[in-house]
Amino acid sequence: IQNRLWKMSQRSKIRKLDLHGVFHSQVFDMVDPFIGECLIDNVSSFEIITGYSKRMKEIVQDVLSDYNLKGVEPPFNSGTLIIKTWKEK
């Protein structure tokens, strides 16, 4: 399942994890290794597609906090979170 949901967008070249169809109880097991892989690969930013579920976003933010990261909801799409792994100066 994980490999099917992890993809690189050809247009934006950003790594993405799509959680559509994933149960809340499965989110940690999907998001945690995805974040770990992004950090190991030194990815500067990535996207987690949550859909519009407030609870899904809360769970994802909880996992991100384990890595001292935070997802930001872009103004153009409230169904996704953008995560930057480095701080801008």
mmCIF file of N, CA and C in Angstrom:
data_model
loop_
_atom_site.group_PDB
_atom_site.id
_atom_site.type_symbol
_atom_site.label_atom_id
_atom_site.label_comp_id
_atom_site.label_asym_id
_atom_site.label_seq_id
_atom_site.Cartn_x
_atom_site.Cartn_y
_atom_site.Cartn_z
ATOM 1 N N ILE A 1 0.834 -1.193 0.000
ATOM 2 C CA ILE A 1 0.000 0.000 0.000
ATOM 3 C C ILE A 1 0.876 1.254 0.000
ATOM 4 N N GLN A 2 1.936 1.285 0.807
ATOM 5 C CA GLN A 2 2.736 2.500 0.924
ATOM 6 C C GLN A 2 3.296 2.948 -0.409
ATOM 7 N N ASN A 3 3.899 2.053 -1.163
ATOM 8 C CA ASN A 3 4.508 2.446 -2.430
ATOM 9 C C ASN A 3 3.478 2.993 -3.411
ATOM 10 N N ARG A 4 2.257 2.490 -3.328
ATOM 11 C CA ARG A 4 1.199 2.971 -4.209
ATOM 12 C C ARG A 4 0.834 4.413 -3.870
ATOM 13 N N LEU A 5 0.939 4.781 -2.609
ATOM 14 C CA LEU A 5 0.520 6.104 -2.178
ATOM 15 C C LEU A 5 1.646 7.132 -2.201
ATOM 16 N N TRP A 6 2.890 6.684 -2.161
ATOM 17 C CA TRP A 6 4.016 7.605 -2.201
ATOM 18 C C TRP A 6 4.350 7.877 -3.654
ATOM 19 N N LYS A 7 4.466 9.120 -4.008
ATOM 20 C CA LYS A 7 4.783 9.417 -5.400
ATOM 21 C C LYS A 7 5.478 10.767 -5.489
ATOM 22 N N MET A 8 6.127 10.943 -6.592
ATOM 23 C CA MET A 8 6.718 12.234 -6.917
ATOM 24 C C MET A 8 5.838 12.867 -7.977
ATOM 25 N N SER A 9 5.413 14.075 -7.745
ATOM 26 C CA SER A 9 4.644 14.789 -8.748
ATOM 27 C C SER A 9 5.585 15.184 -9.879
ATOM 28 N N GLN A 10 5.257 14.814 -11.077
ATOM 29 C CA GLN A 10 6.108 15.125 -12.224
ATOM 30 C C GLN A 10 6.147 16.623 -12.491
ATOM 31 N N ARG A 11 5.065 17.296 -12.206
ATOM 32 C CA ARG A 11 4.995 18.723 -12.490
ATOM 33 C C ARG A 11 5.752 19.545 -11.446
ATOM 34 N N SER A 12 5.552 19.239 -10.172
ATOM 35 C CA SER A 12 6.144 20.076 -9.131
ATOM 36 C C SER A 12 7.412 19.482 -8.529
ATOM 37 N N LYS A 13 7.697 18.220 -8.789
ATOM 38 C CA LYS A 13 8.885 17.540 -8.265
ATOM 39 C C LYS A 13 8.902 17.494 -6.739
ATOM 40 N N ILE A 14 7.736 17.519 -6.114
ATOM 41 C CA ILE A 14 7.655 17.422 -4.664
ATOM 42 C C ILE A 14 7.178 16.016 -4.301
ATOM 43 N N ARG A 15 7.754 15.455 -3.272
ATOM 44 C CA ARG A 15 7.351 14.120 -2.825
ATOM 45 C C ARG A 15 6.009 14.236 -2.104
ATOM 46 N N LYS A 16 5.100 13.300 -2.396
ATOM 47 C CA LYS A 16 3.742 13.363 -1.844
ATOM 48 C C LYS A 16 3.316 12.028 -1.257
ATOM 49 N N LEU A 17 2.511 12.126 -0.208
ATOM 50 C CA LEU A 17 1.837 10.962 0.365
ATOM 51 C C LEU A 17 0.346 11.264 0.340
ATOM 52 N N ASP A 18 -0.433 10.419 -0.308
ATOM 53 C CA ASP A 18 -1.873 10.615 -0.438
ATOM 54 C C ASP A 18 -2.584 9.694 0.547
ATOM 55 N N LEU A 19 -3.295 10.292 1.506
ATOM 56 C CA LEU A 19 -3.992 9.515 2.539
ATOM 57 C C LEU A 19 -5.464 9.284 2.236
ATOM 58 N N HIS A 20 -5.901 9.602 1.030
ATOM 59 C CA HIS A 20 -7.294 9.311 0.671
ATOM 60 C C HIS A 20 -7.536 7.811 0.801
ATOM 61 N N GLY A 21 -8.615 7.436 1.464
ATOM 62 C CA GLY A 21 -8.967 6.030 1.622
ATOM 63 C C GLY A 21 -8.263 5.334 2.763
ATOM 64 N N VAL A 22 -7.428 6.046 3.513
ATOM 65 C CA VAL A 22 -6.691 5.460 4.641
ATOM 66 C C VAL A 22 -7.492 5.722 5.911
ATOM 67 N N PHE A 23 -7.664 4.685 6.737
ATOM 68 C CA PHE A 23 -8.356 4.837 8.007
ATOM 69 C C PHE A 23 -7.488 5.612 8.990
ATOM 70 N N HIS A 24 -8.129 6.350 9.886
ATOM 71 C CA HIS A 24 -7.389 7.110 10.898
ATOM 72 C C HIS A 24 -6.430 6.211 11.671
ATOM 73 N N SER A 25 -6.839 5.007 11.950
ATOM 74 C CA SER A 25 -5.998 4.075 12.715
ATOM 75 C C SER A 25 -4.736 3.654 11.956
ATOM 76 N N GLN A 26 -4.694 3.873 10.654
ATOM 77 C CA GLN A 26 -3.542 3.495 9.832
ATOM 78 C C GLN A 26 -2.591 4.656 9.549
ATOM 79 N N VAL A 27 -2.986 5.861 9.927
ATOM 80 C CA VAL A 27 -2.237 7.059 9.525
ATOM 81 C C VAL A 27 -0.809 7.042 10.057
ATOM 82 N N PHE A 28 -0.623 6.753 11.341
ATOM 83 C CA PHE A 28 0.735 6.761 11.898
ATOM 84 C C PHE A 28 1.639 5.815 11.126
ATOM 85 N N ASP A 29 1.147 4.619 10.833
ATOM 86 C CA ASP A 29 1.959 3.618 10.133
ATOM 87 C C ASP A 29 2.274 4.005 8.692
ATOM 88 N N MET A 30 1.525 4.936 8.139
ATOM 89 C CA MET A 30 1.799 5.424 6.788
ATOM 90 C C MET A 30 2.716 6.652 6.826
ATOM 91 N N VAL A 31 2.413 7.576 7.724
ATOM 92 C CA VAL A 31 3.098 8.865 7.748
ATOM 93 C C VAL A 31 4.503 8.764 8.343
ATOM 94 N N ASP A 32 4.653 8.018 9.415
ATOM 95 C CA ASP A 32 5.954 7.941 10.098
ATOM 96 C C ASP A 32 7.086 7.471 9.175
ATOM 97 N N PRO A 33 6.941 6.348 8.470
ATOM 98 C CA PRO A 33 8.036 5.945 7.573
ATOM 99 C C PRO A 33 8.218 6.884 6.381
ATOM 100 N N PHE A 34 7.129 7.506 5.932
ATOM 101 C CA PHE A 34 7.233 8.469 4.836
ATOM 102 C C PHE A 34 8.097 9.664 5.252
ATOM 103 N N ILE A 35 7.847 10.201 6.436
ATOM 104 C CA ILE A 35 8.649 11.321 6.937
ATOM 105 C C ILE A 35 10.101 10.886 7.094
ATOM 106 N N GLY A 36 10.300 9.707 7.683
ATOM 107 C CA GLY A 36 11.660 9.201 7.862
ATOM 108 C C GLY A 36 12.411 9.096 6.554
ATOM 109 N N GLU A 37 11.751 8.593 5.527
ATOM 110 C CA GLU A 37 12.391 8.474 4.211
ATOM 111 C C GLU A 37 12.712 9.844 3.631
ATOM 112 N N CYS A 38 11.800 10.801 3.787
ATOM 113 C CA CYS A 38 12.055 12.161 3.286
ATOM 114 C C CYS A 38 13.260 12.771 3.984
ATOM 115 N N LEU A 39 13.379 12.567 5.286
ATOM 116 C CA LEU A 39 14.505 13.128 6.025
ATOM 117 C C LEU A 39 15.815 12.446 5.648
ATOM 118 N N ILE A 40 15.789 11.135 5.511
ATOM 119 C CA ILE A 40 16.992 10.397 5.109
ATOM 120 C C ILE A 40 17.447 10.840 3.714
ATOM 121 N N ASP A 41 16.484 11.074 2.829
ATOM 122 C CA ASP A 41 16.798 11.495 1.465
ATOM 123 C C ASP A 41 17.079 13.000 1.365
ATOM 124 N N ASN A 42 17.050 13.680 2.511
ATOM 125 C CA ASN A 42 17.356 15.109 2.564
ATOM 126 C C ASN A 42 16.421 15.940 1.682
ATOM 127 N N VAL A 43 15.143 15.570 1.679
ATOM 128 C CA VAL A 43 14.126 16.289 0.913
ATOM 129 C C VAL A 43 13.821 17.598 1.649
ATOM 130 N N SER A 44 13.826 18.714 0.932
ATOM 131 C CA SER A 44 13.635 20.013 1.581
ATOM 132 C C SER A 44 12.169 20.305 1.921
ATOM 133 N N SER A 45 11.251 19.744 1.152
ATOM 134 C CA SER A 45 9.834 19.893 1.472
ATOM 135 C C SER A 45 9.062 18.732 0.852
ATOM 136 N N PHE A 46 7.917 18.448 1.442
ATOM 137 C CA PHE A 46 7.062 17.378 0.935
ATOM 138 C C PHE A 46 5.622 17.701 1.276
ATOM 139 N N GLU A 47 4.723 16.926 0.692
ATOM 140 C CA GLU A 47 3.289 17.176 0.837
ATOM 141 C C GLU A 47 2.593 15.926 1.331
ATOM 142 N N ILE A 48 1.665 16.114 2.266
ATOM 143 C CA ILE A 48 0.807 15.011 2.716
ATOM 144 C C ILE A 48 -0.624 15.425 2.407
ATOM 145 N N ILE A 49 -1.254 14.660 1.534
ATOM 146 C CA ILE A 49 -2.631 14.934 1.127
ATOM 147 C C ILE A 49 -3.554 14.267 2.138
ATOM 148 N N THR A 50 -4.291 15.090 2.876
ATOM 149 C CA THR A 50 -5.131 14.598 3.964
ATOM 150 C C THR A 50 -6.606 14.552 3.605
ATOM 151 N N GLY A 51 -6.999 15.263 2.568
ATOM 152 C CA GLY A 51 -8.421 15.479 2.345
ATOM 153 C C GLY A 51 -8.882 16.542 3.339
ATOM 154 N N TYR A 52 -10.168 16.698 3.504
ATOM 155 C CA TYR A 52 -10.694 17.784 4.327
ATOM 156 C C TYR A 52 -10.986 17.374 5.762
ATOM 157 N N SER A 53 -10.649 16.160 6.143
ATOM 158 C CA SER A 53 -10.913 15.671 7.495
ATOM 159 C C SER A 53 -10.046 16.392 8.526
ATOM 160 N N LYS A 54 -10.698 17.070 9.448
ATOM 161 C CA LYS A 54 -9.978 17.767 10.521
ATOM 162 C C LYS A 54 -9.204 16.762 11.376
ATOM 163 N N ARG A 55 -9.817 15.634 11.665
ATOM 164 C CA ARG A 55 -9.171 14.618 12.495
ATOM 165 C C ARG A 55 -7.927 14.058 11.798
ATOM 166 N N MET A 56 -8.004 13.834 10.486
ATOM 167 C CA MET A 56 -6.858 13.328 9.736
ATOM 168 C C MET A 56 -5.691 14.313 9.847
ATOM 169 N N LYS A 57 -5.995 15.591 9.698
ATOM 170 C CA LYS A 57 -4.951 16.616 9.811
ATOM 171 C C LYS A 57 -4.343 16.636 11.203
ATOM 172 N N GLU A 58 -5.169 16.470 12.236
ATOM 173 C CA GLU A 58 -4.662 16.448 13.616
ATOM 174 C C GLU A 58 -3.709 15.278 13.832
ATOM 175 N N ILE A 59 -4.067 14.127 13.317
ATOM 176 C CA ILE A 59 -3.209 12.939 13.466
ATOM 177 C C ILE A 59 -1.884 13.162 12.749
ATOM 178 N N VAL A 60 -1.938 13.684 11.534
ATOM 179 C CA VAL A 60 -0.710 13.948 10.774
ATOM 180 C C VAL A 60 0.157 14.961 11.516
ATOM 181 N N GLN A 61 -0.445 16.016 12.039
ATOM 182 C CA GLN A 61 0.320 17.026 12.781
ATOM 183 C C GLN A 61 0.963 16.410 14.023
ATOM 184 N N ASP A 62 0.285 15.475 14.680
ATOM 185 C CA ASP A 62 0.862 14.788 15.844
ATOM 186 C C ASP A 62 2.116 14.007 15.449
ATOM 187 N N VAL A 63 2.051 13.307 14.321
ATOM 188 C CA VAL A 63 3.219 12.551 13.854
ATOM 189 C C VAL A 63 4.339 13.518 13.473
ATOM 190 N N LEU A 64 4.005 14.588 12.790
ATOM 191 C CA LEU A 64 5.009 15.579 12.411
ATOM 192 C C LEU A 64 5.698 16.166 13.638
ATOM 193 N N SER A 65 4.942 16.370 14.702
ATOM 194 C CA SER A 65 5.523 16.962 15.913
ATOM 195 C C SER A 65 6.589 16.053 16.526
ATOM 196 N N ASP A 66 6.497 14.748 16.300
ATOM 197 C CA ASP A 66 7.541 13.819 16.773
ATOM 198 C C ASP A 66 8.884 14.135 16.115
ATOM 199 N N TYR A 67 8.853 14.781 14.970
ATOM 200 C CA TYR A 67 10.059 15.138 14.212
ATOM 201 C C TYR A 67 10.357 16.641 14.304
ATOM 202 N N ASN A 68 9.651 17.338 15.190
ATOM 203 C CA ASN A 68 9.751 18.797 15.302
ATOM 204 C C ASN A 68 9.442 19.489 13.977
ATOM 205 N N LEU A 69 8.464 18.958 13.264
ATOM 206 C CA LEU A 69 8.006 19.527 11.998
ATOM 207 C C LEU A 69 6.549 19.938 12.142
ATOM 208 N N LYS A 70 6.114 20.806 11.247
ATOM 209 C CA LYS A 70 4.722 21.239 11.247
ATOM 210 C C LYS A 70 4.252 21.378 9.807
ATOM 211 N N GLY A 71 3.054 20.888 9.556
ATOM 212 C CA GLY A 71 2.462 21.025 8.235
ATOM 213 C C GLY A 71 1.693 22.324 8.125
ATOM 214 N N VAL A 72 1.789 22.964 6.971
ATOM 215 C CA VAL A 72 1.084 24.216 6.717
ATOM 216 C C VAL A 72 0.070 23.972 5.607
ATOM 217 N N GLU A 73 -1.138 24.413 5.857
ATOM 218 C CA GLU A 73 -2.206 24.276 4.870
ATOM 219 C C GLU A 73 -2.111 25.445 3.896
ATOM 220 N N PRO A 74 -1.824 25.181 2.626
ATOM 221 C CA PRO A 74 -1.710 26.284 1.677
ATOM 222 C C PRO A 74 -3.078 26.912 1.406
ATOM 223 N N PRO A 75 -3.107 28.197 1.118
ATOM 224 C CA PRO A 75 -4.389 28.877 0.894
ATOM 225 C C PRO A 75 -5.140 28.368 -0.335
ATOM 226 N N PHE A 76 -4.443 27.762 -1.270
ATOM 227 C CA PHE A 76 -5.077 27.309 -2.507
ATOM 228 C C PHE A 76 -5.631 25.884 -2.423
ATOM 229 N N ASN A 77 -5.339 25.147 -1.315
ATOM 230 C CA ASN A 77 -5.816 23.773 -1.204
ATOM 231 C C ASN A 77 -5.849 23.351 0.257
ATOM 232 N N SER A 78 -7.020 23.408 0.870
ATOM 233 C CA SER A 78 -7.134 23.066 2.291
ATOM 234 C C SER A 78 -7.188 21.561 2.535
ATOM 235 N N GLY A 79 -7.011 20.763 1.503
ATOM 236 C CA GLY A 79 -7.015 19.317 1.655
ATOM 237 C C GLY A 79 -5.621 18.717 1.689
ATOM 238 N N THR A 80 -4.620 19.561 1.926
ATOM 239 C CA THR A 80 -3.240 19.080 1.927
ATOM 240 C C THR A 80 -2.406 19.860 2.939
ATOM 241 N N LEU A 81 -1.296 19.280 3.338
ATOM 242 C CA LEU A 81 -0.339 19.951 4.221
ATOM 243 C C LEU A 81 1.021 19.946 3.534
ATOM 244 N N ILE A 82 1.680 21.091 3.550
ATOM 245 C CA ILE A 82 3.034 21.220 3.016
ATOM 246 C C ILE A 82 3.991 21.271 4.203
ATOM 247 N N ILE A 83 5.045 20.478 4.141
ATOM 248 C CA ILE A 83 6.008 20.397 5.225
ATOM 249 C C ILE A 83 7.381 20.768 4.695
ATOM 250 N N LYS A 84 8.033 21.708 5.352
ATOM 251 C CA LYS A 84 9.404 22.087 5.010
ATOM 252 C C LYS A 84 10.315 21.522 6.087
ATOM 253 N N THR A 85 11.407 20.908 5.663
ATOM 254 C CA THR A 85 12.319 20.281 6.613
ATOM 255 C C THR A 85 13.469 21.198 6.999
ATOM 256 N N TRP A 86 13.506 22.401 6.444
ATOM 257 C CA TRP A 86 14.539 23.375 6.770
ATOM 258 C C TRP A 86 13.895 24.727 6.958
ATOM 259 N N LYS A 87 14.567 25.566 7.717
ATOM 260 C CA LYS A 87 14.022 26.900 7.991
ATOM 261 C C LYS A 87 14.634 27.907 7.044
ATOM 262 N N GLU A 88 13.769 28.776 6.529
ATOM 263 C CA GLU A 88 14.255 29.838 5.649
ATOM 264 C C GLU A 88 14.890 30.933 6.493
ATOM 265 N N LYS A 89 15.916 31.575 5.936
ATOM 266 C CA LYS A 89 16.610 32.647 6.660
ATOM 267 C C LYS A 89 15.881 33.956 6.508
#
